[in-house]
Each structure stands twice: as C-alpha cells, then as structure tokens.
PDB file of C-alpha atoms in Angstrom:
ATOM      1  CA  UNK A  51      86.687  52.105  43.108  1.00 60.00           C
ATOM      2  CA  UNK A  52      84.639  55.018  42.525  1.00 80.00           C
ATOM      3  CA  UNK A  53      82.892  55.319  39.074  1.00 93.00           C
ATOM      4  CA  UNK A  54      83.592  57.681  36.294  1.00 96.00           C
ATOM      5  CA  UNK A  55      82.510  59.076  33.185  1.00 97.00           C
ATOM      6  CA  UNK A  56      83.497  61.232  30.052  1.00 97.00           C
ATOM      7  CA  UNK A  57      81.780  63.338  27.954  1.00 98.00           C
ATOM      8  CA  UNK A  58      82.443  65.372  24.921  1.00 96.00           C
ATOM      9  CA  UNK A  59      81.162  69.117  25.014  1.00 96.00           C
ATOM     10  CA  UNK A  60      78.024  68.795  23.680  1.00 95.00           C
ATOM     11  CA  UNK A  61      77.110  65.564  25.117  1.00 97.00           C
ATOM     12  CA  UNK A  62      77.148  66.779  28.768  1.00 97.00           C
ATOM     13  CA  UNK A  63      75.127  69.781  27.281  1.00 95.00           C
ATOM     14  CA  UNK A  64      72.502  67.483  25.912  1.00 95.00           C
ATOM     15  CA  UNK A  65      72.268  64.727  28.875  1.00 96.00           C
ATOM     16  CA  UNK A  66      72.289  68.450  31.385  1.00 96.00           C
ATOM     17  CA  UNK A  67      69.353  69.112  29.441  1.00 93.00           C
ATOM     18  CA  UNK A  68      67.668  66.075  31.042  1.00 91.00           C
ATOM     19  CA  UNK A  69      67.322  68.247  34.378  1.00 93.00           C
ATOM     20  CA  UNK A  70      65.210  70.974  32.991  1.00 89.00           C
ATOM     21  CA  UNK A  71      67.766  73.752  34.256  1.00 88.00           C
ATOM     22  CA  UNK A  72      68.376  75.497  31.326  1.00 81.00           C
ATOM     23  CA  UNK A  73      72.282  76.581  30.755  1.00 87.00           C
ATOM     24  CA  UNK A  74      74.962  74.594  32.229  1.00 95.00           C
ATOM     25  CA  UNK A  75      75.256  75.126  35.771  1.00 96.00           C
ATOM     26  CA  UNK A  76      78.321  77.522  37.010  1.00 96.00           C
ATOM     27  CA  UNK A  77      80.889  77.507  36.730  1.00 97.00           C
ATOM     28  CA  UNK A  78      80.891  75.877  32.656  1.00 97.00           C
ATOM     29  CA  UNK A  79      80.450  77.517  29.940  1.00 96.00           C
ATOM     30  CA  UNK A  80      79.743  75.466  26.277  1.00 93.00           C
ATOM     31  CA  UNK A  81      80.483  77.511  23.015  1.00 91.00           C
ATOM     32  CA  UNK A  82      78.684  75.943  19.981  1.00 83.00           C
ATOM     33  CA  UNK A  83      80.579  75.635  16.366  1.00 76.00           C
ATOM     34  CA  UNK A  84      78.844  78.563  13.744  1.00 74.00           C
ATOM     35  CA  UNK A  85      75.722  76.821  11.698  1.00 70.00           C
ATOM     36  CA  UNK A  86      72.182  76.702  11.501  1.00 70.00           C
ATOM     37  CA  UNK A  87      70.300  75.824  14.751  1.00 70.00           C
ATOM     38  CA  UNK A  88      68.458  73.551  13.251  1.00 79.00           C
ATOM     39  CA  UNK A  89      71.729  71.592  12.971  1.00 83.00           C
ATOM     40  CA  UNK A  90      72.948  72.437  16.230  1.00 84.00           C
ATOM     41  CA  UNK A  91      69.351  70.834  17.458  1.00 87.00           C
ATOM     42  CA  UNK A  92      69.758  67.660  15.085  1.00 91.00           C
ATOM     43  CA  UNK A  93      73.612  66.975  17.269  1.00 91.00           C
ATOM     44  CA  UNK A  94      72.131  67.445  20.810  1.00 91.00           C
ATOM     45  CA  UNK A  95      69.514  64.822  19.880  1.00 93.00           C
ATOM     46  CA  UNK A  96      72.555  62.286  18.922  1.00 95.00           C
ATOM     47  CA  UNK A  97      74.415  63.245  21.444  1.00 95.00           C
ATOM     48  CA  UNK A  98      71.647  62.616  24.252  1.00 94.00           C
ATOM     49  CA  UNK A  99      71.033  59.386  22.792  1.00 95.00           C
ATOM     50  CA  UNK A 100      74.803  58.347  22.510  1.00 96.00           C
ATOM     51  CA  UNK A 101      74.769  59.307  26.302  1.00 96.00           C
ATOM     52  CA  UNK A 102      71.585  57.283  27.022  1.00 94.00           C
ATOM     53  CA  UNK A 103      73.049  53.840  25.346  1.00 95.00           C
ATOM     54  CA  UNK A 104      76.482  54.200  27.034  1.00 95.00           C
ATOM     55  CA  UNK A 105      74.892  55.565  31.090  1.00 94.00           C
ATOM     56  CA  UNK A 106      71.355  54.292  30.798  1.00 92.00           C
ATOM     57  CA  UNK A 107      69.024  56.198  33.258  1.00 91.00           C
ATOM     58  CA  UNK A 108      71.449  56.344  36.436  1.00 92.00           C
ATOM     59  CA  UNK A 109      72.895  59.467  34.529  1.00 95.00           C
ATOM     60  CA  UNK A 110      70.011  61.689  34.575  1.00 93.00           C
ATOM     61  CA  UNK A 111      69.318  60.556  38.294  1.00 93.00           C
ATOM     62  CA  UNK A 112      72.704  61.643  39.324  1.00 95.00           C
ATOM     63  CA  UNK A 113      72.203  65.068  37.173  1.00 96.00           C
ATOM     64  CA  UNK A 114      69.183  65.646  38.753  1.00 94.00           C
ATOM     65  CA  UNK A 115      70.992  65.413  42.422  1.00 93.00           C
ATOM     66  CA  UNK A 116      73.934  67.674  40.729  1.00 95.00           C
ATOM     67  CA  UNK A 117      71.339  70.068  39.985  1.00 95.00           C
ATOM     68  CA  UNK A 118      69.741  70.359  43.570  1.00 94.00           C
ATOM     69  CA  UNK A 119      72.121  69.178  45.741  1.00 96.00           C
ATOM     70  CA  UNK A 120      72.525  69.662  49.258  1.00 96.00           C
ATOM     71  CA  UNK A 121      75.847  71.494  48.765  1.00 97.00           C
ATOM     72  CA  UNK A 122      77.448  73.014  45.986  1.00 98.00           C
ATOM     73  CA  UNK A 123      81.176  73.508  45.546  1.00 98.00           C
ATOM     74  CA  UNK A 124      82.143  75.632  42.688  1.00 98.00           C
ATOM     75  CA  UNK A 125      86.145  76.010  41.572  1.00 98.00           C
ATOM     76  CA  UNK A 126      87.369  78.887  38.935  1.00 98.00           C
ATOM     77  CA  UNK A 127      90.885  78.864  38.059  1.00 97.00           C
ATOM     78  CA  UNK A 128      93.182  81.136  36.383  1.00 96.00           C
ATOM     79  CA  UNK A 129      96.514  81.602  34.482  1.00 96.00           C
ATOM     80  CA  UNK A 130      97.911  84.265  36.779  1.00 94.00           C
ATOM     81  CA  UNK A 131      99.871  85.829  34.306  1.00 94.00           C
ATOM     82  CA  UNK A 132      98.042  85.722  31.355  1.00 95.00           C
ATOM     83  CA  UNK A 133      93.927  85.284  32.306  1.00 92.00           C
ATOM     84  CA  UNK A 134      93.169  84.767  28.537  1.00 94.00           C
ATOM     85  CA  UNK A 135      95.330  81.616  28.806  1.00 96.00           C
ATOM     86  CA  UNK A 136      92.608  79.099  28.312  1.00 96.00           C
ATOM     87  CA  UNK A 137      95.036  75.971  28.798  1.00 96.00           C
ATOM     88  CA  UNK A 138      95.101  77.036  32.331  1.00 96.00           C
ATOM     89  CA  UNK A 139      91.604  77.774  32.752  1.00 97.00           C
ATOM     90  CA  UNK A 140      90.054  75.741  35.931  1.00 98.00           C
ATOM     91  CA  UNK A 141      86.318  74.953  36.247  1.00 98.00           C
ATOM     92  CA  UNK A 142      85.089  72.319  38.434  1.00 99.00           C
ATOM     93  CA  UNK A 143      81.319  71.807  40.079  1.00 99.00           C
ATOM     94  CA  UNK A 144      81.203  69.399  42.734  1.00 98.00           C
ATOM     95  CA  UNK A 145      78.155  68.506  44.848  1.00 98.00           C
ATOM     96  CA  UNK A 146      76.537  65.935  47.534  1.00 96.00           C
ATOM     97  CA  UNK A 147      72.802  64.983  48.094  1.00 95.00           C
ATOM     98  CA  UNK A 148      72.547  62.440  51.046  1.00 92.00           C
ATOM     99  CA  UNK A 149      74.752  59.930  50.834  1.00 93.00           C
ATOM    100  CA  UNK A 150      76.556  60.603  47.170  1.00 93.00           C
ATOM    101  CA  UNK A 151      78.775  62.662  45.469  1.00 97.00           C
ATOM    102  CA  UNK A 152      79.959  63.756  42.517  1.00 98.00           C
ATOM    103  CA  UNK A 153      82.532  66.111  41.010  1.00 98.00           C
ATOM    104  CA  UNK A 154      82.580  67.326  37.422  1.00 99.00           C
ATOM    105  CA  UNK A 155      85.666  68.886  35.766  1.00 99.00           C
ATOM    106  CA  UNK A 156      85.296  71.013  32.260  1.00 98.00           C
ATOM    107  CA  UNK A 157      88.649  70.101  30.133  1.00 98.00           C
ATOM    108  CA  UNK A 158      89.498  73.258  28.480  1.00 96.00           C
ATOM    109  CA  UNK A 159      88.843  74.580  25.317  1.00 95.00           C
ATOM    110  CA  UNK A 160      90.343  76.543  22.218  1.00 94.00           C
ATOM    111  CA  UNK A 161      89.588  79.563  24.597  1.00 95.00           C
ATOM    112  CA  UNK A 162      87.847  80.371  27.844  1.00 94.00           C
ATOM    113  CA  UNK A 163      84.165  80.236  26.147  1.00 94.00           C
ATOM    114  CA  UNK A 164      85.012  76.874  24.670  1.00 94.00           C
ATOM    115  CA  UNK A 165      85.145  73.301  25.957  1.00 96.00           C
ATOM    116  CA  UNK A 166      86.984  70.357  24.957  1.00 96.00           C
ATOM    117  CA  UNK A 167      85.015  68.072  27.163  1.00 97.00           C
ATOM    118  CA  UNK A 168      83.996  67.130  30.654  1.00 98.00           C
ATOM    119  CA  UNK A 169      85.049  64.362  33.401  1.00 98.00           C
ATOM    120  CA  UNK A 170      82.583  63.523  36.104  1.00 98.00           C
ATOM    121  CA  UNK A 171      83.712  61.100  38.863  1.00 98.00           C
ATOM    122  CA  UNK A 172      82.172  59.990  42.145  1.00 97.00           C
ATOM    123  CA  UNK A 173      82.771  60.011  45.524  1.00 96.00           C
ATOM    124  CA  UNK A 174      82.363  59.640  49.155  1.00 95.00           C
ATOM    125  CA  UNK A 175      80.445  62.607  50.479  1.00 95.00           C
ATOM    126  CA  UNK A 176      83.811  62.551  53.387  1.00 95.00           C
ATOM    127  CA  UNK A 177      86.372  62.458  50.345  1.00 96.00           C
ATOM    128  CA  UNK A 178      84.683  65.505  48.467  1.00 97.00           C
ATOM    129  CA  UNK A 179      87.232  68.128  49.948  1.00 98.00           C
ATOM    130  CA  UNK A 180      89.720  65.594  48.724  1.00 98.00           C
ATOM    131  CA  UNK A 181      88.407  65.254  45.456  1.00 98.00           C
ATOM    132  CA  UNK A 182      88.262  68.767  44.551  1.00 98.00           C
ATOM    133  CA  UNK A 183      91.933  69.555  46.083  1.00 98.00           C
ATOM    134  CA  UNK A 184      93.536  66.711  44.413  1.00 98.00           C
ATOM    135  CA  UNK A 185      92.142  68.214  41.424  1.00 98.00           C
ATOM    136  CA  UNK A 186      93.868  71.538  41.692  1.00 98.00           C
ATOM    137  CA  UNK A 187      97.850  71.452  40.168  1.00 97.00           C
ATOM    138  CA  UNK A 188     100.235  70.148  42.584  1.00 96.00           C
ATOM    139  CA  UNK A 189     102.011  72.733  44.889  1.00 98.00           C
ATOM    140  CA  UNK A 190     103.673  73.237  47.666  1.00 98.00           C
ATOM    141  CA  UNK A 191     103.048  75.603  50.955  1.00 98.00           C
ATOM    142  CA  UNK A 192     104.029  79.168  50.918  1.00 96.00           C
ATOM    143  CA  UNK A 193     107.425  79.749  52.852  1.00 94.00           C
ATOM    144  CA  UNK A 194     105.520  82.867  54.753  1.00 91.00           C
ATOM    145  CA  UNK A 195     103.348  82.985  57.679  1.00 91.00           C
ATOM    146  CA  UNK A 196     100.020  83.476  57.679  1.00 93.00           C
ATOM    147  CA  UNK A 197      98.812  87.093  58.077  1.00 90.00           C
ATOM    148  CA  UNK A 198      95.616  88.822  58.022  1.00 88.00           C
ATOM    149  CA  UNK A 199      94.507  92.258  55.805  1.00 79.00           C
ATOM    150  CA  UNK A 200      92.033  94.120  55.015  1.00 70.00           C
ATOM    151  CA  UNK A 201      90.321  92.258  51.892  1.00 53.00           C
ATOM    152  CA  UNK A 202      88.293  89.064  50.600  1.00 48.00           C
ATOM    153  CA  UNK A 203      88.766  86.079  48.974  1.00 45.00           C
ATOM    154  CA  UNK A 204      89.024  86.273  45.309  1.00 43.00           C
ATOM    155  CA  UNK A 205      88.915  89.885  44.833  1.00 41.00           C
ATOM    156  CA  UNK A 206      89.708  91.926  41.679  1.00 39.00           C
ATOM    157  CA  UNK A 207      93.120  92.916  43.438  1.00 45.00           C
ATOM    158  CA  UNK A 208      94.050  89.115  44.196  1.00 46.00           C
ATOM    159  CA  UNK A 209      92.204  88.014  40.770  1.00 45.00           C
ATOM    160  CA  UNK A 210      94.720  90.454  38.292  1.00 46.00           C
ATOM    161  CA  UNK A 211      98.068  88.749  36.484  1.00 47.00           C
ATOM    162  CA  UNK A 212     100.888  89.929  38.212  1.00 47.00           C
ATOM    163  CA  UNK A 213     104.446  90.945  36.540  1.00 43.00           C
ATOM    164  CA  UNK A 214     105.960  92.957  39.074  1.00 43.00           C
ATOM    165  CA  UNK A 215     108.785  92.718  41.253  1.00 40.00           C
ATOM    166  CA  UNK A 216     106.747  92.360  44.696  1.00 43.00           C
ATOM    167  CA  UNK A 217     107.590  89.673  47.019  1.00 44.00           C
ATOM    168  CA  UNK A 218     106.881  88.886  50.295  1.00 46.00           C
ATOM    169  CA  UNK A 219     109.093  89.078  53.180  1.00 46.00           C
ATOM    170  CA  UNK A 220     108.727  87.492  56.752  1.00 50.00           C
ATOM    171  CA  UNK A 221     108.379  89.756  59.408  1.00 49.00           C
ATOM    172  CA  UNK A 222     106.697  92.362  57.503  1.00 51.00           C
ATOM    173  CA  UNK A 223     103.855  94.436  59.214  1.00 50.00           C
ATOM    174  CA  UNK A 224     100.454  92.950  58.261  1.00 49.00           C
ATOM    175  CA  UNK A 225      99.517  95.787  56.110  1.00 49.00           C
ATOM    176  CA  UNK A 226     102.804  95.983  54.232  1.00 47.00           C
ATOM    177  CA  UNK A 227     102.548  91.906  53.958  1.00 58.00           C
ATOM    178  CA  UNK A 228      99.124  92.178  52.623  1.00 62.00           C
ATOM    179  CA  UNK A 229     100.309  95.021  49.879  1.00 70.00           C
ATOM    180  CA  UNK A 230     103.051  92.451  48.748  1.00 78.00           C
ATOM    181  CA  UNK A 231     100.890  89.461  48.860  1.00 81.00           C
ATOM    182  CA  UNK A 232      98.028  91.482  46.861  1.00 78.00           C
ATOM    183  CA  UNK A 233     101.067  92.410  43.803  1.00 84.00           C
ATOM    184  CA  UNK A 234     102.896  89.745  44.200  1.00 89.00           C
ATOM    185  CA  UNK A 235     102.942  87.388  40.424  1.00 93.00           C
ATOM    186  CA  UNK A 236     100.898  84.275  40.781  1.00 95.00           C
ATOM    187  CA  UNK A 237     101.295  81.107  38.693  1.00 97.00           C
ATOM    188  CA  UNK A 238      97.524  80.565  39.482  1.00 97.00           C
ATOM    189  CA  UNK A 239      95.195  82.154  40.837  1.00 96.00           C
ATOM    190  CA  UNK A 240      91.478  81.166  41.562  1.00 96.00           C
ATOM    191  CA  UNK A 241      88.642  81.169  44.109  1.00 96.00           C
ATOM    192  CA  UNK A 242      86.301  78.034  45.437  1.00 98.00           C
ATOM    193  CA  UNK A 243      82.869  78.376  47.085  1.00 97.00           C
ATOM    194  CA  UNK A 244      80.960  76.751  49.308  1.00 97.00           C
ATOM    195  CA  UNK A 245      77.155  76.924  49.144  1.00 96.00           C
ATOM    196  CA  UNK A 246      74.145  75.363  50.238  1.00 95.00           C
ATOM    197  CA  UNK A 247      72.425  74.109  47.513  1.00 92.00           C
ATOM    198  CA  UNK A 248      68.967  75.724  48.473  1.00 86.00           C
ATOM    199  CA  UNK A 249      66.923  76.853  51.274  1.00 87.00           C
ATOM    200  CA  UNK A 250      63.131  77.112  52.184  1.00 83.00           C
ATOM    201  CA  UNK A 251      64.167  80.679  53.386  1.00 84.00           C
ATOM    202  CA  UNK A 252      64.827  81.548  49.210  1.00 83.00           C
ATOM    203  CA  UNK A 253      67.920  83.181  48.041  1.00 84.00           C
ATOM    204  CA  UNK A 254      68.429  85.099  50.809  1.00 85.00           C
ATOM    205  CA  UNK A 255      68.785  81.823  53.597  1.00 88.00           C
ATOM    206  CA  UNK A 256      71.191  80.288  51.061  1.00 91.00           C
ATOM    207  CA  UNK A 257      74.374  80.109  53.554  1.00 92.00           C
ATOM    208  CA  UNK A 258      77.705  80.579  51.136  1.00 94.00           C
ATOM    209  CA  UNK A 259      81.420  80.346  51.962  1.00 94.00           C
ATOM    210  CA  UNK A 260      84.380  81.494  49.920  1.00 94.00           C
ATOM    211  CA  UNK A 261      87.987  80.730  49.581  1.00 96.00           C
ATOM    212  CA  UNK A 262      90.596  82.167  47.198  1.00 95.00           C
ATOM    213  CA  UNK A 263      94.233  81.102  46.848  1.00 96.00           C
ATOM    214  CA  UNK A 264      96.797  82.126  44.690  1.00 96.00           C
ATOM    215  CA  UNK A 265     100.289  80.010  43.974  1.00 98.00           C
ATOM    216  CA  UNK A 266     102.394  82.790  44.218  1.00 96.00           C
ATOM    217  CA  UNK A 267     105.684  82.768  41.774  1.00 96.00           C
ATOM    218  CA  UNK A 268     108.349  80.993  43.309  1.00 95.00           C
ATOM    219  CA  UNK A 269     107.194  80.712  46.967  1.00 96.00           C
ATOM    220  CA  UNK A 270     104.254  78.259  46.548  1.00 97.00           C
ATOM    221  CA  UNK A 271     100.145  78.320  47.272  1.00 98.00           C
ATOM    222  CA  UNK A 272      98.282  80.081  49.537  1.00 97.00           C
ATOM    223  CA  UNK A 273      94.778  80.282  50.820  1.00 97.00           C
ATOM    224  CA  UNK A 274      92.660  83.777  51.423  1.00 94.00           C
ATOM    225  CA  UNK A 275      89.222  82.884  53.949  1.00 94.00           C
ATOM    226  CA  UNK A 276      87.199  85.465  53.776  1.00 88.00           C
ATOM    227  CA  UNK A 277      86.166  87.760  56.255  1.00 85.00           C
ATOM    228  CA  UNK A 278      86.636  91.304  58.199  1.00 83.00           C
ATOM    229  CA  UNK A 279      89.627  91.011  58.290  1.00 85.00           C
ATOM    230  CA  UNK A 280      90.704  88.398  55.950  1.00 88.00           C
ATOM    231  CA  UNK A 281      93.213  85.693  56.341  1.00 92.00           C
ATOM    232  CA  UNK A 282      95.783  83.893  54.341  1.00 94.00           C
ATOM    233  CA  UNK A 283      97.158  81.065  55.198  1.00 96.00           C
ATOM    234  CA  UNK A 284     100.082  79.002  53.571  1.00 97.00           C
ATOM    235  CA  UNK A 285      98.629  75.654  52.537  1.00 98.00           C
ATOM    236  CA  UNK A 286      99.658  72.285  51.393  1.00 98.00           C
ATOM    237  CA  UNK A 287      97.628  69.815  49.596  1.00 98.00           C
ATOM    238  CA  UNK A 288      96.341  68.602  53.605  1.00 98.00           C
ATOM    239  CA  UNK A 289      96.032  71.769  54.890  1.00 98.00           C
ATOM    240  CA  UNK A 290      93.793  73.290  52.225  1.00 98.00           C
ATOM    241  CA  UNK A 291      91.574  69.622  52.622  1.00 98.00           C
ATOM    242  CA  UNK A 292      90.862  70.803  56.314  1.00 98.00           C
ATOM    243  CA  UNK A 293      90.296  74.188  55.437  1.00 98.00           C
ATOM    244  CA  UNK A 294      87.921  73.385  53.198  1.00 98.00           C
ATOM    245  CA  UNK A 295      86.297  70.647  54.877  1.00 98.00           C
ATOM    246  CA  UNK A 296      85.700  73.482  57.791  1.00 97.00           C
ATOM    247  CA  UNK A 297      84.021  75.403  55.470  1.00 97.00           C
ATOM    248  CA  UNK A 298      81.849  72.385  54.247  1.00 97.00           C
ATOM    249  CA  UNK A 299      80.882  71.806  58.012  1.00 96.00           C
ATOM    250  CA  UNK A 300      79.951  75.123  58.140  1.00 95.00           C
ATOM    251  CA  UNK A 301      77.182  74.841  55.362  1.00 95.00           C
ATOM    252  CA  UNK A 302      76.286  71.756  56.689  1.00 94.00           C
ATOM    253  CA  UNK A 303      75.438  73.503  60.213  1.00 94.00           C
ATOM    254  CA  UNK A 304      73.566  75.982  58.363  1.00 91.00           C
ATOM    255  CA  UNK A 305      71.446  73.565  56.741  1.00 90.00           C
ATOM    256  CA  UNK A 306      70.752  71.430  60.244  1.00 91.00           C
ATOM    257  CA  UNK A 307      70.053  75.092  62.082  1.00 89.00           C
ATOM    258  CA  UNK A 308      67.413  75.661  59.362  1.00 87.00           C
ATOM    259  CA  UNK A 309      65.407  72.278  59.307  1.00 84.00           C
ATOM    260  CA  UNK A 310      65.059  72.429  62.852  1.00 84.00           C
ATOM    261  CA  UNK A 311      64.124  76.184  62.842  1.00 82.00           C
ATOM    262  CA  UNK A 312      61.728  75.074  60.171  1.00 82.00           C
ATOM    263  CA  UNK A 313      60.601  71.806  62.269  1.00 74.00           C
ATOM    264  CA  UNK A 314      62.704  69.832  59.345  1.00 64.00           C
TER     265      UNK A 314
END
C-alpha cells in the first residue's frame, strides 16, 4: 500500500521551504491571506513544525528528491469552457529519483492563484504513468481516428474555451479535421510534460517532452504529441498510460545517452 500524505496550503509551502528552492515548484501556485508579513512569517513557522511532528525527517528527504529528481512530470488542467473556473483547475507535479516516486496534486482554491491544499502519494517508479492518468477525470476515447496537423501540443489554439458549433467528422481531410478538432468545445483541456530533471550539459541538455489532450464535448478525450507534424490520437485511460510511458522512456534514454557521453 503506497503511503500518503495531506497538507493544508501553507503547510506544504513551509515544509517546501525545507529544500532551499525558493517558490513552489511548477506547476503550484500558493496565494497568502492579506496581513502583515510578520504574521504571515509567525504561520509558516507553525506550520513547518506541525509538519515536522506529524512526517518527521523522511518528508524533507523525499522533498529534496521532488526537487531534483531524475524526471519531472508536470500536469496543467483547464475548464475548457470557462478557464477562470478554478473548481476545474488541474495541477499535479510528479517525479522519480532512483528507485521512488512521488506525485503531488494541488486541491483547488477560491480561484486559480489560490489553494485549498495539497495530496502527495507514492509510488512505484513503473506505476508513475499510472498515477498521474488515474488522476486526470474519467473519460472515454474519442469516436474519431487519429489524424495528424500542422500544430503542437498545448497550443494557444487548442488551450482557448470553445462555444462553437464545430465538430469533427470521420473521413475528413487532415487539414479540415485538424480545423474542427482545433474549434471544437472541450470539457477539459490541458497539457503534461515530460522532462529530465537536470543535466550536466545546463539548461540547454535538459531533454523535454510534451503532450496535450483535450476531452472534446460529447465525443470524449484525446491526446496531441507534439511534433512537425503533430498527432492526435483518441485515448482511453490505457492508451494515454502507454503514450505517456513512451514519452517517459524517452527521457530516460536521454539521460543514459548523456552519462555515457559524459563517462557517467
């Protein structure tokens, strides 16, 4: 049974603040209450050592590997027809170091600068994809086939609430399916990346993968993978595992390529 804990807002802050980072790491965002900082100060310190007595040390161990993992998964999530809707509002970091994993979801706030609190869990490094799926809204697969245009996962196009009338139709040339897909309404609408957690290259060896799907109004969820051009794919809970898990291999490559490039 894998292990999990809970945190209000501003006790994840405070027991964050353990790894010397700075701000929360993306894709959270914590909003303090108006007041004097000196009282904002006073609550972090009672809120680090409410965290302390209930997790002992493990916690800031397991932050620490959160905060330089290996890999990095970040989800954002969207109301598609209202992106102010902070009820629907979908952040979730998960990462693996070695052998462990862990997965942290941010519980929506009054709005999409606020939090109401955060869940982390943990995992088998082989169950991440699974994890972070399984904590997406259940849908089902598109009814359409999958079709490739000229775009990229998570654009502004595929990122904007839709209202219109657009729907797609099978059989449709890719262009005109791509048009359809890009205006169709979405119930949701997000984008999940894939990124190695650092490199001895700097910034620029960092090797980064990105997905975007959208659960389009009644049809169901698809997947975009970027790329030149890109595709999109209509995905059910297993299929968007293995797509994602691809993309996880993928880092993972990168990483191997570069410690042996590097003579580990």
């Amino acid at each position: 049974m894998s292990r999990t804990w809970t945190f209000t807002d501003i006790e994840f802050v405070a027991a964050w603040e353990s790894t010397k980072e700075g701000y929360l790491p993306e894709p959270f965002v914590f909003t303090s209450e108006p007041g004097r900082h000196r009282d904002h100060r006073r609550a972090r310190i009672e809120a680090a050592e409410r965290v302390r007595s209930r997790c002992g040390p493990e916690l800031a161990e397991i932050l620490a590997t959160m905060a330089q993992p290996d890999i990095r998964i970040v989800v954002r999530g969207f109301d598609g027809h209202d992106l102010q809707n902070a009820e629907r509002s979908i952040r979730i970091l998960a990462a693996r170091k070695g052998d462990n994993a862990h997965m942290v979801i941010q519980t929506p706030g009054q709005t999409l600068w606020h939090a109401e609190g955060f869940t982390m869990t943990e995992h088998g490094v082989i169950g991440l994809a699974d994890a972070v799926v399984a904590a997406l809204p259940e849908v089902g697969a598109g009814r359409q086939p999958d079709f490739t245009f000229a775009g990229g996962a998570g654009g502004d196009r595929m990122d904007r609430p839709r209202t219109g009338p657009a729907v797609l139709h099978r059989g449709d040339e890719p262009a005109v399916m791509g048009e359809s897909f890009g205006a169709a309404p979405a119930d949701l609408t997000g984008t999940i990346t894939v990124a190695q957690g650092y490199s001895r290259l700097g910034p620029r060896g960092i090797r980064r993968r990105s997905l975007g799907w959208r659960d389009i109004t009644g049809d169901g969820r698809y997947l975009i993978v970027s790329g030149n051009p890109a595709t999109v794919l209509a995905v059910d809970r297993k299929r968007m595992v293995g797509v994602l898990n691809r993309q996880i291999a993928d880092v993972v490559r990168a990483i191997k390529d570069e410690r042996t490039s590097l003579g580990n």
